[in-house]
DNA sequence: AACAAGGTTTCACTCTTTGAAACGAGAGGC
DNA sequence: GCCTCTCGTTTCAAAGAGTGAAACCTTGTT
């Protein structure tokens, strides 16, 4: 890939943010590790880290001298969940749906060519789908991925289909067919697409301006969520999604 | 103040982080607002925001076109609470203390010349101290501030006393006396120092290497937490703090 | 239609960032 | 005790990257 839009962004900033993103995989890292991770010279990384540390985005563990995310991140993350965030507003409704169906309920929003699980309530059953909030997942596998693409902007669909995520043309064409099916049915399903033994049903949530803002997903083990069962549950999920859409701000 | 260590940090990165910090006050901001806030030219801010947006740290509300924190922040904040974080490990003990005393319990760590409330469990009483997690507060007022300074590094104490936070020398000297009293007693109290009608008792939490890692505070309305009552509660709080210290990782 | 108020892009100047290399500071090993 | 290896920090010259004024575009308003 070429330099693309070399003028429109600031390289040093992007590099610093790449450093921050290293901490999604590991909680603490040394300078040399970070340097290797992002492929930059030690001195460059050191300078960038000093800037991050100065603003409190990164700190050094007093004992190990290793770098970790700083407390400014705690401060910022506390302000993430504003009252107008779907992840906050829809939580009670998600709990109701969880209690109704007995399975784990998740809420996804799209971010670029990926999706983020911004909220989740776990099933209380012994065998259940565990869904950590904050997880970033691909858009081209899973029920909510299909929903987010099928009911999203046409440009997104083009961009995803033209991207490099497909193992072969067959996979891409199968996905395209599933998109059509999703638009027709109003919901999507997935059987062991991303995790073996796991199944999911997902439906779009539209705000009052008829724009899709999130995907609501119910997921669990395949022996409880058979194809038939998912078809039945879909009605409840779509109804809940409709109700949720009316609760949103804009 | 002069340019200080002009060579050791990266200006563009610091500016970008300043932009991110603007979102602790407001959930969404326009380019012009941000530009005014940080005192930089629109085009500069635009370029920095493009970099932040490209990495997902900032996004634009599709409806209002205004900037907000992006979903990468959700992802990162989900990874903040590692299993070795005091804020996570100590939560059950904090709940026990809350049930024992019936008042709001908070956990603070120092960050620079400030402190962050990294965890809190609210009292269940109708009149109670509300303590949002993530809040950044000054070090020179409040019971936990005194604890964090009194039992912290000597350099920190020097730095704080030499800083510009004091309204007059009398205030600073009173604070120094309270530090001595705190070290002697093993805990600190505050009566309406930061918020009128609020009182607090705080004790240090030391890890097994005898380094102070956090301050444990119990706070409530001044009519329930009289000076006498605080003295009695202090024993429970110090005992809880001691127990908590043994639960920490390093 | 003309205007105003954001937001976006261009462009020349130069200041800032960059990475190699030198320097320090510990931690083991011999 | 000395040497060596590794990791973090600072220095420095070269140039590439960031900066902000200004022009441009887009959208909504009078």
Coordinates of C-alpha atoms (C1' of nucleotides) in Angstrom, one line a residue:
Chain A
X1 CA 0.0 0.0 0.0
X2 CA 1.3 3.4 -0.9
X3 CA 1.6 6.5 1.3
X4 CA -2.0 7.5 0.5
X5 CA -3.0 10.6 2.4
X6 CA 0.5 11.5 3.7
X7 CA -0.3 15.1 4.3
X8 CA -3.5 14.9 6.2
X9 CA -2.3 13.3 9.4
X10 CA 0.5 13.8 11.8
X11 CA 3.0 11.0 11.8
X12 CA 4.3 11.5 15.4
X13 CA 0.7 11.4 16.7
X14 CA -0.1 8.2 14.9
X15 CA 3.0 6.6 16.2
X16 CA 2.2 7.6 19.8
X17 CA -1.3 6.2 19.4
X18 CA 0.1 2.9 18.1
X19 CA 2.2 2.7 21.2
X20 CA -1.0 3.1 23.3
X21 CA -2.7 0.4 21.3
X22 CA 0.1 -2.0 22.2
X23 CA -1.5 -2.1 25.7
X24 CA -4.6 -3.8 24.4
X25 CA -2.6 -7.0 24.2
X26 CA -0.4 -6.7 27.2
X27 CA -0.8 -4.8 30.4
X28 CA 2.8 -3.8 30.8
X29 CA 5.6 -3.5 28.4
X30 CA 9.3 -2.4 28.4
X31 CA 10.7 0.3 26.2
X32 CA 12.5 -2.3 24.1
X33 CA 9.4 -4.5 23.7
X34 CA 7.4 -1.5 22.6
X35 CA 10.2 -0.5 20.3
X36 CA 10.1 -3.9 18.7
X37 CA 6.3 -4.0 18.6
X38 CA 5.9 -0.7 16.6
X39 CA 9.2 -1.1 14.7
X40 CA 10.7 2.2 15.7
X41 CA 14.1 3.2 17.1
X42 CA 14.4 3.1 20.9
X43 CA 15.2 6.8 21.1
X44 CA 12.1 7.6 19.2
X45 CA 9.9 5.4 21.3
X46 CA 11.4 6.9 24.4
X47 CA 10.6 10.4 23.3
X48 CA 7.0 9.5 22.4
X49 CA 6.6 7.7 25.7
X50 CA 7.9 10.7 27.6
X51 CA 5.2 12.8 26.0
X52 CA 2.5 10.2 26.8
X53 CA 3.8 9.9 30.3
X54 CA 3.9 13.7 30.8
X55 CA 0.2 13.8 30.1
X56 CA -0.6 10.9 32.3
X57 CA -1.7 8.5 29.5
X58 CA 1.1 6.1 30.4
X59 CA 2.8 5.5 33.7
X60 CA 5.7 3.4 34.9
X61 CA 5.2 0.7 37.4
X62 CA 7.4 1.8 40.3
X63 CA 8.6 -1.7 41.0
X64 CA 9.2 -3.1 37.6
X65 CA 9.9 0.1 35.8
X66 CA 7.8 -1.1 32.9
X67 CA 5.2 1.0 31.1
X68 CA 1.4 0.6 31.6
X69 CA -1.6 2.7 30.8
X70 CA -1.8 5.8 33.0
X71 CA -4.5 7.1 35.2
X72 CA -5.6 9.7 32.7
X73 CA -7.0 6.7 30.8
X74 CA -9.1 5.9 33.9
X75 CA -10.3 9.5 34.0
X76 CA -11.2 9.5 30.3
X77 CA -12.8 6.1 30.3
X78 CA -15.1 7.3 33.2
X79 CA -16.4 10.0 30.9
X80 CA -17.0 7.6 28.0
X81 CA -20.3 6.4 29.2
X82 CA -22.3 9.6 28.7
X83 CA -26.0 9.5 29.4
X84 CA -26.8 9.6 25.7
X85 CA -24.7 6.5 24.9
X86 CA -26.7 3.5 23.6
X87 CA -24.4 1.3 25.8
X88 CA -25.8 3.0 28.9
X89 CA -29.4 3.7 27.9
X90 CA -30.1 0.3 26.6
X91 CA -28.6 -1.7 29.5
X92 CA -31.9 -2.2 31.3
X93 CA -33.7 -3.4 28.2
X94 CA -30.8 -5.8 27.5
X95 CA -31.2 -7.3 30.9
X96 CA -34.9 -7.8 30.3
X97 CA -34.1 -9.6 27.0
X98 CA -31.4 -11.7 28.8
X99 CA -34.0 -12.8 31.4
X100 CA -36.5 -13.5 28.7
X101 CA -34.3 -15.7 26.6
X102 CA -31.8 -16.9 29.2
X103 CA -28.8 -16.2 26.9
X104 CA -26.0 -13.7 26.8
X105 CA -27.0 -10.4 25.2
X106 CA -24.5 -8.1 23.5
X107 CA -24.6 -4.7 21.9
X108 CA -22.2 -3.9 19.0
X109 CA -21.4 -0.7 17.1
X110 CA -19.3 -0.4 14.0
X111 CA -15.9 1.2 14.0
X112 CA -14.1 1.3 10.7
X113 CA -14.1 -2.2 9.3
X114 CA -14.5 -3.7 12.7
X115 CA -17.1 -3.8 15.4
X116 CA -16.9 -3.1 19.1
X117 CA -18.9 -4.8 21.8
X118 CA -19.9 -1.7 23.8
X119 CA -22.2 -3.5 26.2
X120 CA -23.0 -7.0 27.3
X121 CA -25.1 -8.9 29.9
X122 CA -24.1 -12.4 30.6
X123 CA -26.5 -15.4 30.7
X124 CA -26.8 -16.8 34.2
X125 CA -26.7 -20.4 32.9
X126 CA -23.7 -22.6 33.8
X127 CA -22.8 -23.1 30.1
X128 CA -23.0 -19.6 28.6
X129 CA -21.4 -17.3 26.1
X130 CA -18.9 -15.1 27.8
X131 CA -18.7 -11.7 26.1
X132 CA -16.2 -9.1 27.4
X133 CA -17.2 -5.5 26.9
X134 CA -14.7 -3.5 24.8
X135 CA -13.7 -6.4 22.5
X136 CA -13.0 -5.5 18.9
X137 CA -14.1 -8.1 16.4
X138 CA -14.1 -8.4 12.6
X139 CA -17.1 -7.2 10.6
X140 CA -17.1 -10.1 8.1
X141 CA -17.9 -12.9 10.5
X142 CA -20.7 -13.3 13.0
X143 CA -24.3 -12.4 13.1
X144 CA -23.9 -8.8 14.3
X145 CA -21.2 -8.2 11.6
X146 CA -23.8 -9.1 8.9
X147 CA -26.4 -6.8 10.5
X148 CA -24.0 -3.9 10.8
X149 CA -23.0 -4.2 7.1
X150 CA -26.4 -5.1 5.7
X151 CA -28.2 -2.1 7.3
X152 CA -25.3 0.2 7.2
X153 CA -24.2 2.7 4.5
X154 CA -23.7 1.4 1.0
X155 CA -20.1 2.7 0.9
X156 CA -19.2 0.6 3.9
X157 CA -20.4 -2.5 2.1
X158 CA -18.3 -1.6 -0.9
X159 CA -15.3 -0.9 1.2
X160 CA -15.6 -4.2 3.1
X161 CA -16.1 -6.3 0.0
X162 CA -13.1 -4.7 -1.6
X163 CA -10.9 -5.2 1.4
X164 CA -8.4 -7.9 2.1
X165 CA -10.2 -9.9 4.7
X166 CA -11.6 -12.6 2.4
X167 CA -9.8 -15.9 2.1
X168 CA -11.3 -16.4 -1.3
X169 CA -13.9 -15.1 -3.7
X170 CA -16.3 -17.9 -2.6
X171 CA -16.3 -16.6 1.0
X172 CA -17.0 -13.1 -0.2
X173 CA -19.9 -14.2 -2.4
X174 CA -21.4 -16.3 0.4
X175 CA -21.2 -13.2 2.6
X176 CA -23.0 -11.1 0.0
X177 CA -25.8 -13.6 -0.2
X178 CA -26.1 -13.6 3.5
X179 CA -26.3 -9.8 3.4
X180 CA -29.3 -10.0 1.1
X181 CA -30.9 -12.6 3.3
X182 CA -30.3 -10.5 6.3
X183 CA -32.0 -7.4 4.7
X184 CA -34.9 -9.5 3.7
X185 CA -35.4 -11.2 7.1
X186 CA -34.6 -8.2 9.2
X187 CA -32.1 -10.2 11.3
X188 CA -29.0 -12.4 10.9
X189 CA -27.7 -15.6 12.4
X190 CA -24.4 -17.3 12.7
X191 CA -23.4 -20.9 13.5
X192 CA -19.9 -21.4 14.6
X193 CA -18.6 -18.6 12.4
X194 CA -16.1 -17.1 14.8
X195 CA -16.1 -19.5 17.8
X196 CA -16.7 -23.2 17.6
X197 CA -19.8 -24.3 19.6
X198 CA -21.3 -20.8 19.6
X199 CA -24.3 -19.5 17.8
X200 CA -25.9 -16.0 17.6
X201 CA -28.9 -14.1 16.4
X202 CA -28.6 -10.3 15.7
X203 CA -30.9 -7.5 14.8
X204 CA -30.4 -3.9 13.9
X205 CA -31.3 -1.0 16.2
X206 CA -32.5 2.1 14.4
X207 CA -32.8 5.5 15.9
X208 CA -35.8 7.8 15.2
X209 CA -34.0 9.2 12.2
X210 CA -34.0 5.7 10.8
X211 CA -30.2 5.4 11.0
X212 CA -28.8 2.2 12.3
X213 CA -26.8 2.9 15.4
X214 CA -26.0 -0.6 16.8
X215 CA -26.6 -4.3 16.5
X216 CA -28.3 -6.3 19.2
X217 CA -27.1 -9.9 19.5
X218 CA -28.1 -12.9 21.5
X219 CA -25.6 -15.7 21.7
X220 CA -25.1 -19.0 23.4
X221 CA -24.0 -22.6 22.8
X222 CA -25.3 -24.2 19.6
X223 CA -27.1 -27.0 21.4
X224 CA -29.4 -24.5 23.0
X225 CA -29.5 -22.2 20.0
X226 CA -30.5 -24.5 17.1
X227 CA -31.5 -23.0 13.8
X228 CA -35.1 -23.5 14.7
X229 CA -34.8 -21.9 18.1
X230 CA -32.9 -18.9 16.6
X231 CA -35.8 -18.4 14.2
X232 CA -38.2 -18.3 17.1
X233 CA -36.1 -16.0 19.2
X234 CA -35.5 -13.6 16.3
X235 CA -39.0 -12.2 16.7
X236 CA -38.4 -11.3 20.3
X237 CA -35.0 -9.8 19.5
X238 CA -36.3 -7.7 16.7
X239 CA -39.2 -6.5 18.9
X240 CA -36.7 -5.6 21.6
X241 CA -34.5 -3.8 19.1
X242 CA -37.4 -1.8 17.9
X243 CA -38.3 -0.8 21.4
X244 CA -34.7 0.1 22.1
X245 CA -34.4 2.3 19.1
X246 CA -37.2 4.5 20.4
X247 CA -35.3 5.0 23.7
X248 CA -32.3 6.6 22.0
X249 CA -31.5 10.3 22.0
X250 CA -31.4 11.7 18.5
Chain B
X1 CA 7.7 29.2 33.2
X2 CA 10.4 28.6 30.5
X3 CA 10.5 26.0 27.8
X4 CA 12.1 23.6 30.3
X5 CA 12.7 20.2 28.7
X6 CA 11.9 21.2 25.2
X7 CA 13.8 18.4 23.6
X8 CA 12.6 15.4 25.6
X9 CA 9.0 15.4 24.4
X10 CA 7.2 15.6 21.1
X11 CA 5.1 18.7 20.7
X12 CA 2.6 17.3 18.2
X13 CA 1.8 14.4 20.5
X14 CA 1.3 16.6 23.5
X15 CA -1.1 18.7 21.5
X16 CA -3.0 15.7 20.3
X17 CA -3.3 14.5 23.9
X18 CA -4.5 17.9 25.0
X19 CA -7.3 17.6 22.5
X20 CA -8.3 14.2 23.9
X21 CA -8.3 15.7 27.4
X22 CA -10.9 18.3 26.3
X23 CA -13.4 15.5 26.3
X24 CA -13.2 15.1 30.0
X25 CA -15.3 18.2 30.3
X26 CA -17.6 17.9 27.4
X27 CA -18.8 14.8 25.6
X28 CA -18.8 16.3 22.2
X29 CA -17.0 19.3 20.7
X30 CA -16.8 21.0 17.3
X31 CA -13.5 21.7 15.5
X32 CA -13.8 25.4 16.3
X33 CA -14.5 24.8 19.9
X34 CA -11.5 22.5 20.2
X35 CA -9.4 24.9 18.4
X36 CA -10.3 27.7 20.9
X37 CA -9.9 25.4 23.8
X38 CA -6.3 24.4 23.1
X39 CA -5.4 27.7 21.5
X40 CA -4.3 26.3 18.1
X41 CA -5.1 27.1 14.6
X42 CA -8.1 25.4 13.0
X43 CA -6.0 23.7 10.4
X44 CA -3.6 22.3 13.0
X45 CA -6.4 20.9 15.1
X46 CA -8.0 19.5 12.0
X47 CA -4.8 17.6 11.2
X48 CA -4.4 16.3 14.7
X49 CA -8.0 15.2 14.9
X50 CA -7.6 13.4 11.6
X51 CA -4.8 11.4 13.1
X52 CA -6.8 10.7 16.3
X53 CA -9.8 9.7 14.2
X54 CA -7.8 7.5 11.9
X55 CA -6.7 5.4 14.9
X56 CA -10.2 5.4 16.3
X57 CA -9.5 7.5 19.4
X58 CA -12.0 10.1 18.2
X59 CA -15.1 9.8 16.1
X60 CA -17.6 12.1 14.6
X61 CA -21.2 11.8 15.6
X62 CA -22.9 11.0 12.2
X63 CA -25.8 13.3 13.0
X64 CA -24.2 16.4 14.5
X65 CA -20.8 16.0 12.8
X66 CA -19.2 16.9 16.1
X67 CA -16.2 15.1 17.6
X68 CA -16.5 12.6 20.5
X69 CA -14.2 10.0 22.0
X70 CA -13.9 7.0 19.7
X71 CA -14.5 3.4 20.3
X72 CA -10.7 2.6 20.6
X73 CA -11.1 4.3 24.0
X74 CA -13.8 1.8 24.9
X75 CA -11.5 -1.0 23.8
X76 CA -8.5 0.4 25.8
X77 CA -10.6 1.2 28.9
X78 CA -11.8 -2.4 28.9
X79 CA -8.2 -3.5 29.3
X80 CA -7.5 -1.0 32.1
X81 CA -8.8 -3.1 34.8
X82 CA -6.3 -5.9 34.8
X83 CA -6.5 -8.5 37.4
X84 CA -3.5 -7.1 39.3
X85 CA -5.1 -3.6 39.6
X86 CA -5.9 -2.6 43.2
X87 CA -9.1 -1.2 41.9
X88 CA -10.2 -4.7 40.9
X89 CA -8.7 -6.8 43.6
X90 CA -9.9 -4.7 46.5
X91 CA -13.5 -4.2 45.4
X92 CA -14.9 -7.0 47.5
X93 CA -13.1 -5.8 50.6
X94 CA -14.4 -2.3 49.9
X95 CA -17.9 -3.5 49.8
X96 CA -17.5 -5.3 53.1
X97 CA -16.2 -2.1 54.7
X98 CA -19.1 -0.1 53.2
X99 CA -21.6 -2.6 54.7
X100 CA -19.8 -2.4 58.0
X101 CA -19.8 1.4 58.3
X102 CA -22.7 2.2 56.1
X103 CA -20.8 5.0 54.3
X104 CA -19.4 5.5 50.8
X105 CA -15.9 3.9 50.4
X106 CA -13.4 5.2 47.8
X107 CA -10.0 4.1 46.6
X108 CA -7.5 6.7 45.5
X109 CA -4.1 6.6 43.8
X110 CA -1.7 9.4 43.2
X111 CA -1.0 10.7 39.7
X112 CA 1.5 13.5 39.5
X113 CA 0.3 16.2 41.9
X114 CA -3.2 15.0 41.8
X115 CA -5.2 11.9 42.8
X116 CA -7.6 9.7 41.0
X117 CA -10.6 7.9 42.4
X118 CA -10.0 4.5 40.8
X119 CA -12.8 2.7 42.6
X120 CA -15.8 3.5 44.8
X121 CA -18.7 1.8 46.4
X122 CA -21.6 4.0 47.4
X123 CA -23.4 4.0 50.7
X124 CA -26.9 2.7 50.4
X125 CA -28.3 5.4 52.7
X126 CA -30.6 8.1 51.3
X127 CA -28.2 10.9 52.3
X128 CA -24.8 9.7 51.1
X129 CA -21.6 10.8 49.5
X130 CA -21.7 10.3 45.8
X131 CA -18.2 9.5 44.5
X132 CA -17.8 9.0 40.7
X133 CA -15.0 6.7 39.7
X134 CA -12.4 8.3 37.5
X135 CA -12.6 11.7 39.1
X136 CA -9.3 13.6 39.3
X137 CA -8.9 15.7 42.5
X138 CA -6.2 17.8 44.1
X139 CA -3.6 16.4 46.5
X140 CA -3.6 19.2 48.9
X141 CA -7.2 19.0 50.1
X142 CA -9.1 16.1 51.5
X143 CA -8.2 13.2 53.8
X144 CA -6.9 10.9 51.1
X145 CA -4.7 13.7 49.7
X146 CA -3.0 14.0 53.1
X147 CA -2.5 10.2 53.3
X148 CA -1.0 10.0 49.8
X149 CA 1.5 12.7 50.6
X150 CA 2.3 11.8 54.2
X151 CA 3.1 8.2 53.3
X152 CA 4.5 8.8 49.8
X153 CA 8.0 9.6 48.6
X154 CA 9.8 12.6 50.3
X155 CA 10.4 14.1 46.8
X156 CA 6.6 14.3 46.2
X157 CA 6.1 16.1 49.5
X158 CA 8.8 18.7 48.5
X159 CA 7.3 19.1 45.1
X160 CA 3.8 19.7 46.3
X161 CA 4.9 22.1 49.0
X162 CA 6.9 24.1 46.4
X163 CA 4.1 24.1 44.0
X164 CA 1.6 26.9 43.3
X165 CA -1.5 25.4 44.8
X166 CA -1.4 27.2 48.1
X167 CA -3.4 30.3 48.6
X168 CA -1.0 31.5 51.3
X169 CA 1.9 30.4 53.5
X170 CA -0.5 29.7 56.4
X171 CA -2.4 27.2 54.4
X172 CA 0.8 25.4 53.4
X173 CA 2.0 25.3 57.0
X174 CA -1.3 24.0 58.3
X175 CA -1.0 21.3 55.7
X176 CA 2.5 20.4 56.8
X177 CA 1.3 20.1 60.4
X178 CA -1.5 17.8 59.3
X179 CA 1.0 15.7 57.4
X180 CA 2.9 15.1 60.6
X181 CA -0.3 14.3 62.5
X182 CA -1.3 11.9 59.8
X183 CA 2.0 10.1 60.0
X184 CA 1.7 9.8 63.7
X185 CA -1.9 8.6 63.8
X186 CA -1.7 6.4 60.7
X187 CA -4.7 8.0 59.2
X188 CA -6.1 11.4 58.1
X189 CA -9.5 13.1 58.4
X190 CA -11.1 16.0 56.6
X191 CA -14.0 18.2 57.5
X192 CA -15.6 20.1 54.7
X193 CA -12.2 20.7 53.1
X194 CA -13.3 20.1 49.5
X195 CA -17.1 19.9 49.7
X196 CA -19.3 21.5 52.2
X197 CA -21.2 19.1 54.4
X198 CA -18.8 16.3 53.6
X199 CA -16.3 14.6 55.9
X200 CA -13.9 11.8 55.3
X201 CA -11.4 9.4 57.0
X202 CA -8.5 7.9 55.0
X203 CA -5.8 5.4 55.6
X204 CA -2.9 4.2 53.5
X205 CA -2.7 0.8 51.8
X206 CA 0.9 -0.6 51.7
X207 CA 1.9 -3.6 49.5
X208 CA 4.1 -6.3 50.8
X209 CA 7.2 -4.4 49.8
X210 CA 6.0 -1.7 52.2
X211 CA 5.3 0.8 49.5
X212 CA 2.1 2.8 49.6
X213 CA 0.0 2.0 46.6
X214 CA -3.3 3.7 47.4
X215 CA -5.4 5.5 50.0
X216 CA -8.7 4.0 51.3
X217 CA -11.3 6.6 52.2
X218 CA -14.7 6.5 53.9
X219 CA -16.8 9.6 53.4
X220 CA -20.2 10.8 54.3
X221 CA -22.3 13.7 55.5
X222 CA -20.7 15.6 58.3
X223 CA -23.6 15.0 60.7
X224 CA -23.1 11.3 60.6
X225 CA -19.3 11.5 60.5
X226 CA -18.5 13.7 63.5
X227 CA -14.9 14.0 64.7
X228 CA -15.5 11.5 67.4
X229 CA -17.2 9.0 65.1
X230 CA -14.3 9.3 62.6
X231 CA -11.9 8.5 65.4
X232 CA -13.8 5.3 66.1
X233 CA -14.2 4.3 62.5
X234 CA -10.5 4.9 61.8
X235 CA -9.6 1.7 63.6
X236 CA -11.8 -0.3 61.3
X237 CA -10.5 1.5 58.2
X238 CA -6.9 1.0 59.1
X239 CA -7.5 -2.7 59.8
X240 CA -9.3 -3.0 56.4
X241 CA -6.4 -1.2 54.7
X242 CA -3.9 -3.6 56.3
X243 CA -5.9 -6.6 55.1
X244 CA -6.2 -5.1 51.6
X245 CA -2.4 -4.6 51.4
X246 CA -1.8 -8.3 51.8
X247 CA -4.2 -9.1 48.9
X248 CA -2.1 -7.0 46.4
X249 CA 0.1 -8.6 43.8
X250 CA 3.7 -7.4 44.2
Chain C
dA1 C1' -28.8 35.3 -4.2
dA2 C1' -25.7 36.9 -1.3
dC3 C1' -23.8 36.1 3.1
dA4 C1' -22.0 33.8 7.1
dA5 C1' -20.0 30.1 9.7
dG6 C1' -18.1 26.1 10.0
dG7 C1' -14.9 22.7 8.0
dT8 C1' -11.1 21.3 4.6
dT9 C1' -7.1 21.7 1.7
dT10 C1' -3.0 24.0 -0.2
dC11 C1' 1.5 25.7 0.3
dA12 C1' 6.0 27.8 1.4
dC13 C1' 9.0 28.3 5.4
dT14 C1' 11.3 26.6 9.0
dC15 C1' 11.3 24.6 13.2
dT16 C1' 10.8 20.1 15.0
dT17 C1' 11.4 15.4 14.8
dT18 C1' 14.3 11.7 13.7
dG19 C1' 17.6 7.7 14.4
dA20 C1' 22.5 6.7 14.7
dA21 C1' 25.7 6.6 18.0
dA22 C1' 27.6 7.6 22.3
dC23 C1' 26.7 7.4 27.2
dG24 C1' 25.1 5.5 31.9
dA25 C1' 23.4 2.3 34.9
dG26 C1' 22.5 -2.2 36.7
dA27 C1' 22.6 -7.2 36.6
dG28 C1' 24.8 -11.3 36.3
dG29 C1' 28.9 -14.2 35.0
dC30 C1' 33.6 -15.4 35.5
Chain D
dG1 C1' 36.5 -7.2 41.7
dC2 C1' 36.3 -6.7 36.9
dC3 C1' 34.2 -7.5 32.7
dT4 C1' 30.3 -7.8 29.7
dC5 C1' 25.7 -7.7 28.3
dT6 C1' 21.3 -5.5 28.3
dC7 C1' 18.3 -1.9 28.9
dG8 C1' 17.3 2.9 29.3
dT9 C1' 18.7 7.9 28.4
dT10 C1' 20.8 11.8 26.1
dT11 C1' 23.3 14.1 22.3
dC12 C1' 23.6 15.9 17.7
dA13 C1' 23.5 16.9 12.8
dA14 C1' 20.5 16.4 8.8
dA15 C1' 16.2 16.9 6.6
dG16 C1' 11.9 15.7 6.6
dA17 C1' 7.7 16.8 8.8
dG18 C1' 4.7 19.9 11.0
dT19 C1' 2.9 24.5 11.2
dG20 C1' -0.5 28.3 10.4
dA21 C1' -2.0 31.9 7.0
dA22 C1' -4.9 32.0 3.5
dA23 C1' -7.7 30.2 0.0
dC24 C1' -11.4 27.1 -0.8
dC25 C1' -15.6 24.5 -0.2
dT26 C1' -20.0 23.3 1.8
dT27 C1' -24.1 24.0 4.2
dG28 C1' -27.5 26.6 6.2
dT29 C1' -29.5 31.6 6.9
dT30 C1' -31.2 36.3 6.0

